[in-house]
Coordinates of N, CA, C and O in Angstrom, one line a residue:
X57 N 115.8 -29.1 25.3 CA 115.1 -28.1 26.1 C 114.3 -27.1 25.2 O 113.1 -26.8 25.6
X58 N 114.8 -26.5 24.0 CA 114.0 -25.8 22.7 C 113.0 -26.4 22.4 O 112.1 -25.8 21.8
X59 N 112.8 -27.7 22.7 CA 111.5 -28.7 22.0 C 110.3 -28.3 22.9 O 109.2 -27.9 22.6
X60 N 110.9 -28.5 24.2 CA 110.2 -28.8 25.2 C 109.7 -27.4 25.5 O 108.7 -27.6 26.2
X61 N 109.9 -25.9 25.4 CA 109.7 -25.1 25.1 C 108.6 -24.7 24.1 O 107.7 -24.0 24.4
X62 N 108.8 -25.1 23.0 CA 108.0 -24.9 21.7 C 106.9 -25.5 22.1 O 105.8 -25.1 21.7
X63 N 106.9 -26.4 22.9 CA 105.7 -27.3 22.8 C 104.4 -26.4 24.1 O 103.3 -26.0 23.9
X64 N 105.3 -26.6 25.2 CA 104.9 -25.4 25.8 C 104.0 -24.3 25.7 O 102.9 -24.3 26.1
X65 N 104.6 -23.4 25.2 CA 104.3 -22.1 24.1 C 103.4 -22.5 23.2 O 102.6 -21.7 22.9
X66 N 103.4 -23.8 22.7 CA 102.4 -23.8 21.6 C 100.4 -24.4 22.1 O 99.3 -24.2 21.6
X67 N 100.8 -25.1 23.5 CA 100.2 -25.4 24.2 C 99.6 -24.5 24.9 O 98.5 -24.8 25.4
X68 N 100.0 -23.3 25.1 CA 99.7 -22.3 26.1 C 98.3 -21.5 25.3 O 98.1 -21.4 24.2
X69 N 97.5 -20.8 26.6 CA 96.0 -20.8 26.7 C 95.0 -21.7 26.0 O 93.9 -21.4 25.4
X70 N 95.5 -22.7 26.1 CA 94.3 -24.2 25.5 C 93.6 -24.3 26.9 O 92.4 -24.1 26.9
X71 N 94.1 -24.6 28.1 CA 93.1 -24.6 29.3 C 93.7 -24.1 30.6 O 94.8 -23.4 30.5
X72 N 93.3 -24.2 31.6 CA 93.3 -23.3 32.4 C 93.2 -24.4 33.4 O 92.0 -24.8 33.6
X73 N 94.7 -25.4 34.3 CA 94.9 -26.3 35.2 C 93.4 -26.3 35.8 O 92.8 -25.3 35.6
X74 N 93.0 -27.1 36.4 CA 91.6 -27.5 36.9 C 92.2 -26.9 38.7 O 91.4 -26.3 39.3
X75 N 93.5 -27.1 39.1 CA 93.8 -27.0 40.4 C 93.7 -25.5 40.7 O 93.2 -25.2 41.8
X76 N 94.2 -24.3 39.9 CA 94.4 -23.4 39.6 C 92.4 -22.6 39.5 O 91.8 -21.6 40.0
X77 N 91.9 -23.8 38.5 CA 90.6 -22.6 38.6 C 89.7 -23.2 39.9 O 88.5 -22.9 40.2
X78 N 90.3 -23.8 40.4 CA 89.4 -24.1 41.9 C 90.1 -22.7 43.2 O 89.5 -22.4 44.2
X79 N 91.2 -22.2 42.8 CA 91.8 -21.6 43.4 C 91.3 -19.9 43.2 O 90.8 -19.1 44.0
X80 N 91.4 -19.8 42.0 CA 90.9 -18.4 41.8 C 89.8 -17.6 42.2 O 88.7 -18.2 42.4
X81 N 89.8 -16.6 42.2 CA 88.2 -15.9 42.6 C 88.3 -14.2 42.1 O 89.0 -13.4 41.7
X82 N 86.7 -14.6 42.4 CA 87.2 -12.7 41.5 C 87.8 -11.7 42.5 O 87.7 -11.8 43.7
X83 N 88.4 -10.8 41.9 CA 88.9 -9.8 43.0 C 88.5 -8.8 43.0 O 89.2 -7.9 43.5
X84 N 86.8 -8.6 42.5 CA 86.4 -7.9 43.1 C 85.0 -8.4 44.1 O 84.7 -7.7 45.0
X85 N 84.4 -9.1 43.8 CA 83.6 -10.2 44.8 C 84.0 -11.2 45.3 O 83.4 -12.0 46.0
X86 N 85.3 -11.3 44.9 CA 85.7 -12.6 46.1 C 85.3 -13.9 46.2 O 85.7 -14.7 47.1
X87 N 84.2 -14.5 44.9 CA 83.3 -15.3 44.7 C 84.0 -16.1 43.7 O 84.8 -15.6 42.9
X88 N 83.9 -17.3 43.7 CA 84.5 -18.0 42.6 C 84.2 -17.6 41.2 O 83.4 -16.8 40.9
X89 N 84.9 -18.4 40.4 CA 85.1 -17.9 38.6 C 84.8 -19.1 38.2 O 85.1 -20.2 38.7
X90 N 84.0 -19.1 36.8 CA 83.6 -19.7 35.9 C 84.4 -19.5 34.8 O 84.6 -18.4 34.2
X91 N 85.0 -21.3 34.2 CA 85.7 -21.0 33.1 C 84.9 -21.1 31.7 O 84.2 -22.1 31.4
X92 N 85.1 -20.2 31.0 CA 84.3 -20.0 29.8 C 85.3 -20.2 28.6 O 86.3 -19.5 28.3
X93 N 84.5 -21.6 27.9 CA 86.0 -21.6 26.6 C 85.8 -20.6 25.1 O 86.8 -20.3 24.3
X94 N 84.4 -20.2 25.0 CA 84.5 -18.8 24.2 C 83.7 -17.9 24.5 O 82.5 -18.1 24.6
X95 N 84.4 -16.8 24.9 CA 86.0 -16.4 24.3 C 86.5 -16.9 25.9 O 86.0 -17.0 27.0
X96 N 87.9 -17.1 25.3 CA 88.4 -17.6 26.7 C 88.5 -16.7 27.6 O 89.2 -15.7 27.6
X97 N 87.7 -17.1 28.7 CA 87.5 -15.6 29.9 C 87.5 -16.4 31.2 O 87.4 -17.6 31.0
X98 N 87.6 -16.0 32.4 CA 86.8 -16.2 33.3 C 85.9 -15.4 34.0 O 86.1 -14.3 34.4
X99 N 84.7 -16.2 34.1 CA 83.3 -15.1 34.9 C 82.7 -15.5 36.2 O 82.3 -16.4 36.8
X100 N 82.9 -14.0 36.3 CA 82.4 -14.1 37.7 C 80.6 -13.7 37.8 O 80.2 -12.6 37.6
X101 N 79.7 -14.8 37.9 CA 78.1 -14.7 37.2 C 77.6 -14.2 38.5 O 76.5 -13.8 38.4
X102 N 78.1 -14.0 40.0 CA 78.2 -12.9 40.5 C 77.6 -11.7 40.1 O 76.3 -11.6 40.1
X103 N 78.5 -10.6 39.8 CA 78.8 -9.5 38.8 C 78.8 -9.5 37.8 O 79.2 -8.4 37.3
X104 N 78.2 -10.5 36.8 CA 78.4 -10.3 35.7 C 80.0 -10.4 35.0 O 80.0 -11.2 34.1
X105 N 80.8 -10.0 35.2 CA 81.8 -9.5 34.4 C 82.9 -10.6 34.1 O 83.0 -11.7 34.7
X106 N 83.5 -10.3 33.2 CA 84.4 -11.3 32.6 C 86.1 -11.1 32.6 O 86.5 -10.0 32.6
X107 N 86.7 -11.7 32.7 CA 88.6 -11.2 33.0 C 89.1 -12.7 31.4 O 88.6 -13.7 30.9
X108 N 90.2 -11.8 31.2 CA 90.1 -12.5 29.6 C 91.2 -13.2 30.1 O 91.7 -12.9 31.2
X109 N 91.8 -14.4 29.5 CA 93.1 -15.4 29.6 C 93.7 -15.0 28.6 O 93.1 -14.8 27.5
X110 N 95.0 -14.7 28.7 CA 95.8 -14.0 27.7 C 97.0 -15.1 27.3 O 98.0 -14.9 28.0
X111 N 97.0 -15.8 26.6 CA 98.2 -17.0 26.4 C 98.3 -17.8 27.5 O 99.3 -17.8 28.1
X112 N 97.4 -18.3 27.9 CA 97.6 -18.9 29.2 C 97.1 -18.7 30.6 O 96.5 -19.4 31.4
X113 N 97.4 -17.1 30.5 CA 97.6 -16.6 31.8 C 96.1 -15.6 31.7 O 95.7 -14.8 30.8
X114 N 95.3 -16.0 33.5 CA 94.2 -15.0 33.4 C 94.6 -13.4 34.0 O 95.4 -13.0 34.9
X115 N 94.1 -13.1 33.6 CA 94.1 -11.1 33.7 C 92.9 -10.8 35.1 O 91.7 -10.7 34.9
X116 N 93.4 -10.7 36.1 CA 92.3 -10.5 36.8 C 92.5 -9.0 37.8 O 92.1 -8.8 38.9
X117 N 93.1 -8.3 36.9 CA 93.1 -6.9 37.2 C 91.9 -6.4 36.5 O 91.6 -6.5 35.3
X118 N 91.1 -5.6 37.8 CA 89.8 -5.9 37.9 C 89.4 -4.5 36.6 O 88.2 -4.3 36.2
X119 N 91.0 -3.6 35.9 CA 90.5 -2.9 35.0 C 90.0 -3.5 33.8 O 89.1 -3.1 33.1
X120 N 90.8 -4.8 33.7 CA 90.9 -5.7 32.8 C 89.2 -6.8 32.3 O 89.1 -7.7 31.4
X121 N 88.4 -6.3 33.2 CA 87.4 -7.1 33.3 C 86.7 -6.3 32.4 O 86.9 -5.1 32.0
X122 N 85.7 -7.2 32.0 CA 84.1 -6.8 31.0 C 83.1 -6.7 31.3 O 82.6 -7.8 31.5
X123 N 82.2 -5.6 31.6 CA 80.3 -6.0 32.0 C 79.9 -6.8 30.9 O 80.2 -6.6 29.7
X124 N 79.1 -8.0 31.3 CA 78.4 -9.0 30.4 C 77.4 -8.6 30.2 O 76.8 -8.2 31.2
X125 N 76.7 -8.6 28.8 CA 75.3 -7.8 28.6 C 74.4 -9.0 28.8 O 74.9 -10.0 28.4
X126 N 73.5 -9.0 29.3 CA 72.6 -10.2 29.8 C 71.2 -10.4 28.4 O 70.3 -9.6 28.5
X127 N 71.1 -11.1 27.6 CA 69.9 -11.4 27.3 C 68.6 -10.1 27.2 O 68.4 -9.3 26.4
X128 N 68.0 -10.5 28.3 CA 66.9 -9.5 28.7 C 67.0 -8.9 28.9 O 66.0 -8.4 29.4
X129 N 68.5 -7.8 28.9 CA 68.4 -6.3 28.9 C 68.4 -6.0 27.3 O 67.9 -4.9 27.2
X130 N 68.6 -6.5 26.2 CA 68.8 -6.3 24.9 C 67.0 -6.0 24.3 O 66.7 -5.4 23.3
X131 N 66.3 -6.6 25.0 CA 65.1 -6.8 24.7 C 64.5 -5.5 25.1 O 63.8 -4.8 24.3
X132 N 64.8 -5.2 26.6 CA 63.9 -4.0 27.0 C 64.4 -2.9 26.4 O 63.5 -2.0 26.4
X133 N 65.4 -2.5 25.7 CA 66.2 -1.5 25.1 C 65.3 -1.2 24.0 O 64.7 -0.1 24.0
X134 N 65.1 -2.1 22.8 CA 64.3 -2.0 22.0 C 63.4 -1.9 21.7 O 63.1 -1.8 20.5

């Protein structure tokens, strides 16, 4: 059972069940999520914003999320 464990754990946030990200959505648009393998996040291209996977498991407490800086706003800044 310790093996099977270790392996587990050692496995854990490599990916994110396919059944699981058909299920999720953002909570704060309601809109499905995009799995992004770096950095491991899911995004909602929505809103912009990103919710991070933490060993496995996604964080989708919406404090927990990131504004995505987009390209062409980096440009007009300068």
């Amino acid at each position: 059972m310790v093996r099977i464990s270790r392996v587990m754990l050692k496995n854990a946030g490599h990916a994110i069940d396919k059944t699981l990200s058909e299920i999720l959505v953002c909570p704060l648009s309601k809109q499905p999520l995009r799995v992004c393998e770096m950095p491991k996040a899911l995004v909602s291209d929505t809103i912009g914003v990103s919710f991070p996977i933490k060993d496995g498991i996604p964080c989708l407490v919406p404090k927990d999320g990131k504004i995505l800086e987009e390209v062409g706003d980096a440009s007009k800044a300068s």
